[in-house]
CSV table of C-alpha atoms and ligand atoms in Angstrom, one decimal:
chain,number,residue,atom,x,y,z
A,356,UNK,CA,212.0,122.3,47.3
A,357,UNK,CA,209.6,119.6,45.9
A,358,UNK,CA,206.1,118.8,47.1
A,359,UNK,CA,205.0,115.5,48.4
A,360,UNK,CA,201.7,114.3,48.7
A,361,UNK,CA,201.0,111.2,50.1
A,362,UNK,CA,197.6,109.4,48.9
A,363,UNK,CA,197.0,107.6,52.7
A,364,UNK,CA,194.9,104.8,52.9
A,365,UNK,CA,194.1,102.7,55.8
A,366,UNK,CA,190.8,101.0,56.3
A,367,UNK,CA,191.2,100.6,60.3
A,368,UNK,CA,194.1,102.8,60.8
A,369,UNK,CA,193.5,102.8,64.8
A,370,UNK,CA,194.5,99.2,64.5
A,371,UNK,CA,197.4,100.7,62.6
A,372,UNK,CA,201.1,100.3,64.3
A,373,UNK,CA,203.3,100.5,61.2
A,374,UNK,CA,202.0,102.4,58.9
A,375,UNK,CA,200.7,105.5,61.7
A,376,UNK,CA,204.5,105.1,62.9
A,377,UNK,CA,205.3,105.8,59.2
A,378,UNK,CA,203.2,108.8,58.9
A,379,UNK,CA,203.4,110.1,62.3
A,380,UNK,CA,207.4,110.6,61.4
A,381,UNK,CA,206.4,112.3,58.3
A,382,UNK,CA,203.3,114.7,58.2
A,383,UNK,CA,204.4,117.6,60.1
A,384,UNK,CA,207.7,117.9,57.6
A,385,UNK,CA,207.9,121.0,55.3
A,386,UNK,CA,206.4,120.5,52.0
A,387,UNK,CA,204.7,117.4,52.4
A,388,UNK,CA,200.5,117.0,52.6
A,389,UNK,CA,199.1,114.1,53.8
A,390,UNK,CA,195.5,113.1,52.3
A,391,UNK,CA,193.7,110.3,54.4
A,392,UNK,CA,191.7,108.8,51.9
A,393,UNK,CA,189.5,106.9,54.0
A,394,UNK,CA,189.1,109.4,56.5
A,395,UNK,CA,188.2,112.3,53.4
A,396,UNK,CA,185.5,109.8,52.0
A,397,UNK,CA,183.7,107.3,54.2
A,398,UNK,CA,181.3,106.4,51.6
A,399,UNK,CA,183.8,106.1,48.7
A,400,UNK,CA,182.6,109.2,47.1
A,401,UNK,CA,185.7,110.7,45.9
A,402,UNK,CA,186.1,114.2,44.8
A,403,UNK,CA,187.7,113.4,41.2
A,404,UNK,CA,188.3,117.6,40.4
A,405,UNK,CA,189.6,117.8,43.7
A,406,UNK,CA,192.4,114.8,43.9
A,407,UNK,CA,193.3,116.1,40.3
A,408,UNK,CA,193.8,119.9,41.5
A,409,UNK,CA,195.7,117.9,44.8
A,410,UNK,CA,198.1,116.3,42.4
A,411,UNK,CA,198.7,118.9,40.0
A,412,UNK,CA,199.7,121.2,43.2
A,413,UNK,CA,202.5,118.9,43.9
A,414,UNK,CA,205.5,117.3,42.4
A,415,UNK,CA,206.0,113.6,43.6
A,416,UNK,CA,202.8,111.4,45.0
A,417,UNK,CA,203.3,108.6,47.1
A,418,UNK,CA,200.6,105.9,47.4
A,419,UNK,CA,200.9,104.9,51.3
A,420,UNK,CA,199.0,101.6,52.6
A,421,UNK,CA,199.5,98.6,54.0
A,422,UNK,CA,199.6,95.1,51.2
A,423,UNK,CA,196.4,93.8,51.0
A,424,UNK,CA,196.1,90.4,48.5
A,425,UNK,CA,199.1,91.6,46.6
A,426,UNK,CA,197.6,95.0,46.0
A,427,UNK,CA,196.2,98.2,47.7
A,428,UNK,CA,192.9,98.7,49.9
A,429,UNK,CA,189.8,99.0,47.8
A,430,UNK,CA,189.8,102.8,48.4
A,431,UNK,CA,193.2,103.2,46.8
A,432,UNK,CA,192.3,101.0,43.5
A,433,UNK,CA,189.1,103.5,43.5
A,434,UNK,CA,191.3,106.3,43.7
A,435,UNK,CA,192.9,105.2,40.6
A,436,UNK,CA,190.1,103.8,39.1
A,437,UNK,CA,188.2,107.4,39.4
A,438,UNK,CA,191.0,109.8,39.5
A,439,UNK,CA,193.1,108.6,36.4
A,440,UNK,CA,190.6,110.1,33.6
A,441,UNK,CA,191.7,110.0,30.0
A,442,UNK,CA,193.1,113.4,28.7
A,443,UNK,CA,194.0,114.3,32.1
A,444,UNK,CA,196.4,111.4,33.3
A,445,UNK,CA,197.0,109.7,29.5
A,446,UNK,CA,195.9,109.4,26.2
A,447,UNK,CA,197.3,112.1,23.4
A,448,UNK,CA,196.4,115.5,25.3
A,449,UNK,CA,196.4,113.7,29.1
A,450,UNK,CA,199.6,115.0,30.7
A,451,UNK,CA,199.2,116.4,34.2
A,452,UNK,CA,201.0,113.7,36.1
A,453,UNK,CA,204.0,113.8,33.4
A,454,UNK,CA,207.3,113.9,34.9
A,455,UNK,CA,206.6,113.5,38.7
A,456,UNK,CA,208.0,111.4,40.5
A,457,UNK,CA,205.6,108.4,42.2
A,458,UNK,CA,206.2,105.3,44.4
A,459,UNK,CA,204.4,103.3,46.8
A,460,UNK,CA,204.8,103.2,50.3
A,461,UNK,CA,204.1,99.6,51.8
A,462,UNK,CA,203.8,97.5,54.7
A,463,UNK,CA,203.6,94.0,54.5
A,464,UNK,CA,202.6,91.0,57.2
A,465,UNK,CA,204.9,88.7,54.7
A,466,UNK,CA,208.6,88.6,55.6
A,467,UNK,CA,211.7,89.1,52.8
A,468,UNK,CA,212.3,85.5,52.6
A,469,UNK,CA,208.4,85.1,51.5
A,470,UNK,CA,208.5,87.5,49.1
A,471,UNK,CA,210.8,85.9,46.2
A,472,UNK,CA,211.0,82.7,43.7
A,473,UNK,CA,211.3,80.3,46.0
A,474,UNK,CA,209.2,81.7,49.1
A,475,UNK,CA,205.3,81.3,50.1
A,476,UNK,CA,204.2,84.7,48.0
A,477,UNK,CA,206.1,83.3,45.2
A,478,UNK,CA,207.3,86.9,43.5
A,479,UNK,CA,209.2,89.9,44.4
A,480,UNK,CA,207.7,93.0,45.6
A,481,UNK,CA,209.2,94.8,43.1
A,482,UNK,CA,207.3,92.0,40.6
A,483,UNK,CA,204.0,92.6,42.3
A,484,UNK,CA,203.4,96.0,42.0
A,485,UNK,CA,204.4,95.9,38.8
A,486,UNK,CA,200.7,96.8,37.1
A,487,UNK,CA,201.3,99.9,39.4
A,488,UNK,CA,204.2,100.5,37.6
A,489,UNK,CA,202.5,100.3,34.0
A,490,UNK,CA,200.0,102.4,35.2
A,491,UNK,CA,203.1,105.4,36.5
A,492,UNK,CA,204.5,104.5,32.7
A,493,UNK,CA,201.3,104.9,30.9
A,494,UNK,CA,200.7,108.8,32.7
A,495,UNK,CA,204.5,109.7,32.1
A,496,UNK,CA,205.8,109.6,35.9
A,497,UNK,CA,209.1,108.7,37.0
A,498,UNK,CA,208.4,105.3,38.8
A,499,UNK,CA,210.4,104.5,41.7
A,500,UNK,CA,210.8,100.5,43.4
A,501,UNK,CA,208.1,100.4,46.7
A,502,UNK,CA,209.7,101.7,50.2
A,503,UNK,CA,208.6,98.8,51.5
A,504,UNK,CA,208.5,97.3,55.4
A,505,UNK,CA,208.1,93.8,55.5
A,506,UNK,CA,207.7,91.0,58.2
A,507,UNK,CA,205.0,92.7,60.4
A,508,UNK,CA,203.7,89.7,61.1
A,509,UNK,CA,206.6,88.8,63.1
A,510,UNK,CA,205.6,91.4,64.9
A,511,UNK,CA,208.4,93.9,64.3
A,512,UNK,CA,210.4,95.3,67.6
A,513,UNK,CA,209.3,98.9,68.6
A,514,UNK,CA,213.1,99.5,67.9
A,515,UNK,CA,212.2,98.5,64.5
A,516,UNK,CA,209.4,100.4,63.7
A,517,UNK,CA,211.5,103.6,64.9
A,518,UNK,CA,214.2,102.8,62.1
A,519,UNK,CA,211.9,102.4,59.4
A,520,UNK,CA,210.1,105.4,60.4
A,521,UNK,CA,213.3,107.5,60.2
A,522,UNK,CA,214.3,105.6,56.8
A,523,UNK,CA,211.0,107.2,55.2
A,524,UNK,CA,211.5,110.3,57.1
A,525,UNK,CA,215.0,110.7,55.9
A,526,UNK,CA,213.7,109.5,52.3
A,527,UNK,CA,211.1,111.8,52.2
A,528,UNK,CA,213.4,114.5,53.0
A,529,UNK,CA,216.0,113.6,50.4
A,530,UNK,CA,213.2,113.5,47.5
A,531,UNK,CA,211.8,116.9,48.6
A,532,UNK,CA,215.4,118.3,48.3
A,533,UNK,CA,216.2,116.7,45.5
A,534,UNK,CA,219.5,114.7,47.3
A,535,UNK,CA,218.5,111.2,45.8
A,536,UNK,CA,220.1,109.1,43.1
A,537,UNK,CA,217.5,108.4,41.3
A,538,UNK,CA,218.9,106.4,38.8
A,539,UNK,CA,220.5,104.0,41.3
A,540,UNK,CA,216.9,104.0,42.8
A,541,UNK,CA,215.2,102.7,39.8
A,542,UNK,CA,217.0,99.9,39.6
A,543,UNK,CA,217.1,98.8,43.3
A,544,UNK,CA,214.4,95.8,44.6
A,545,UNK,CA,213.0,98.4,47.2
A,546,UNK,CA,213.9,101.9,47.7
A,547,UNK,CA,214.9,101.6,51.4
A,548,UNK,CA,217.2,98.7,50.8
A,549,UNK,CA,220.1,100.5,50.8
A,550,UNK,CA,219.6,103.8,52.0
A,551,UNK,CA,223.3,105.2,52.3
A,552,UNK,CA,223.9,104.6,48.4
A,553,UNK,CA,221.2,106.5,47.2
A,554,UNK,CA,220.9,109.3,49.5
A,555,UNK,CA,224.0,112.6,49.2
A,556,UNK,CA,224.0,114.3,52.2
A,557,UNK,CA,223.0,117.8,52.2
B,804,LIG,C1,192.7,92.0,53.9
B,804,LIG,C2,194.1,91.9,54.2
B,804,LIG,C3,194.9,91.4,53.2
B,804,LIG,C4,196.3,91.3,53.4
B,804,LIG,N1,197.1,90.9,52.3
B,804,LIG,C5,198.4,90.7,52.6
B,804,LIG,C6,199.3,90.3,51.5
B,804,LIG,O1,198.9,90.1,50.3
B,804,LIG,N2,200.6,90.2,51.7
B,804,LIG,C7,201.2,90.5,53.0
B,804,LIG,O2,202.4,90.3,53.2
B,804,LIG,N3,200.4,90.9,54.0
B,804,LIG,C8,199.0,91.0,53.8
B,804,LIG,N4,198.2,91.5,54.8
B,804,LIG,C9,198.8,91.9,56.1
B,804,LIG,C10,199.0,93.5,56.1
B,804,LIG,O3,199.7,93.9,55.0
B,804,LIG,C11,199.6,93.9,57.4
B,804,LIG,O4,198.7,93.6,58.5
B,804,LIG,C12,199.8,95.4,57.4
B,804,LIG,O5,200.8,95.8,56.5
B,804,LIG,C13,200.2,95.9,58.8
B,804,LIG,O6,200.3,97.3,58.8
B,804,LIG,P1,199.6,98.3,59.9
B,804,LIG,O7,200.3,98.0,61.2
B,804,LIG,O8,199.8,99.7,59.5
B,804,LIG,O9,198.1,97.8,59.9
B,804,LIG,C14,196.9,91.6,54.7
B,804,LIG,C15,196.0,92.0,55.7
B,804,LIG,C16,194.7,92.2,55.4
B,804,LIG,C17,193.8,92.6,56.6
């Protein structure tokens, strides 16, 4: 069974509907830890020794937060900013993230038709997270496409936020028991776009 931690960060999660429906469905699952980052430091000051010993203890790290300008809440970009040191994440000697697996987990006010050539946000989501991806390439992880709910704006149907909450429950369980294609999920636009094709039943 793999580990899973998820790297949570919300600036006013009690405003929060989709992404505390996300991680309600998910945090009392076996093998996964979820680390509220605002909640574990108010004031910014992140324990660098202590997120590295977090991700070292586990085997795929999933950065969960809602979009914000194209990107992640300032506490998340501080996170990497901090965390990432040279010789522990990259460089020659740097390999403690090497080989595990990382994706983000999104929410998004923009709807799928904004989010392409032709729409108001003028790129894919896939293409916008893409200096999160160089950074996953650059410490040797396995990259995954964003699980990505989009269109809160619209304001999403409860029934709605119920299936996308079970779609990253169900995901979350496949990676931790190892029942995902993960070639097939490479290459896909988002990783809950078509979850039936890249899930094997257990
Ligand atoms: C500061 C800020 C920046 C945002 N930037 C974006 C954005 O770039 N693209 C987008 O689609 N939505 C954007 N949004 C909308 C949020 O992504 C949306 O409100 C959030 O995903 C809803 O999730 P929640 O219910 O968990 O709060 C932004 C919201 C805020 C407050």
């Amino acid at each position: 069974m793999k580990k899973i931690l998820i790297l949570f960060g919300h600036p006013a999660f009690r405003r929060s509907t989709m992404n505390a429906a996300l991680r309600e469905a998910v945090e009392t699952l076996d093998g996964v830890t979820v680390h509220d980052l605002y909640a574990s430091y108010p004031d910014f000051l992140i324990d660098v020794r202590h997120e590295q010993h977090l991700c070292e203890a586990h085997d795929i790290i999933v950065f969960q937060h809602p979009f914000y300008w194209y990107s992640t809440p300032a506490i998340t970009k501080e996170w990497f900013d901090l965390v990432l040191e040279h010789a522990w994440a990259y460089g020659s000697t740097g390999n403690a993230l090497k080989g595990k697996i990382t994706f983000q987990a999104i929410t998004a006010g923009g709807s799928l038709e904004h989010y392409g050539k032709d729409g108001l946000n003028r790129f894919t989501i896939r293409e916008l997270t893409i200096p999160y991806r160089a950074t996953a390439s650059l410490c040797g992880m396995d990259w995954l496409p964003p699980f990505a709910v989009l269109g809160i704006h619209q304001g999403l149907p409860e029934s709605e936020r119920v299936r996308h909450a079970e779609d990253y429950r169900r995901t979350l369980i496949a990676l931790r028991d190892e029942r995902v294609d993960l070639d097939r999920a490479r290459a896909g636009e988002r990783l809950n776009q078509d979850l039936n094709s890249l899930i094997k039943e257990g």
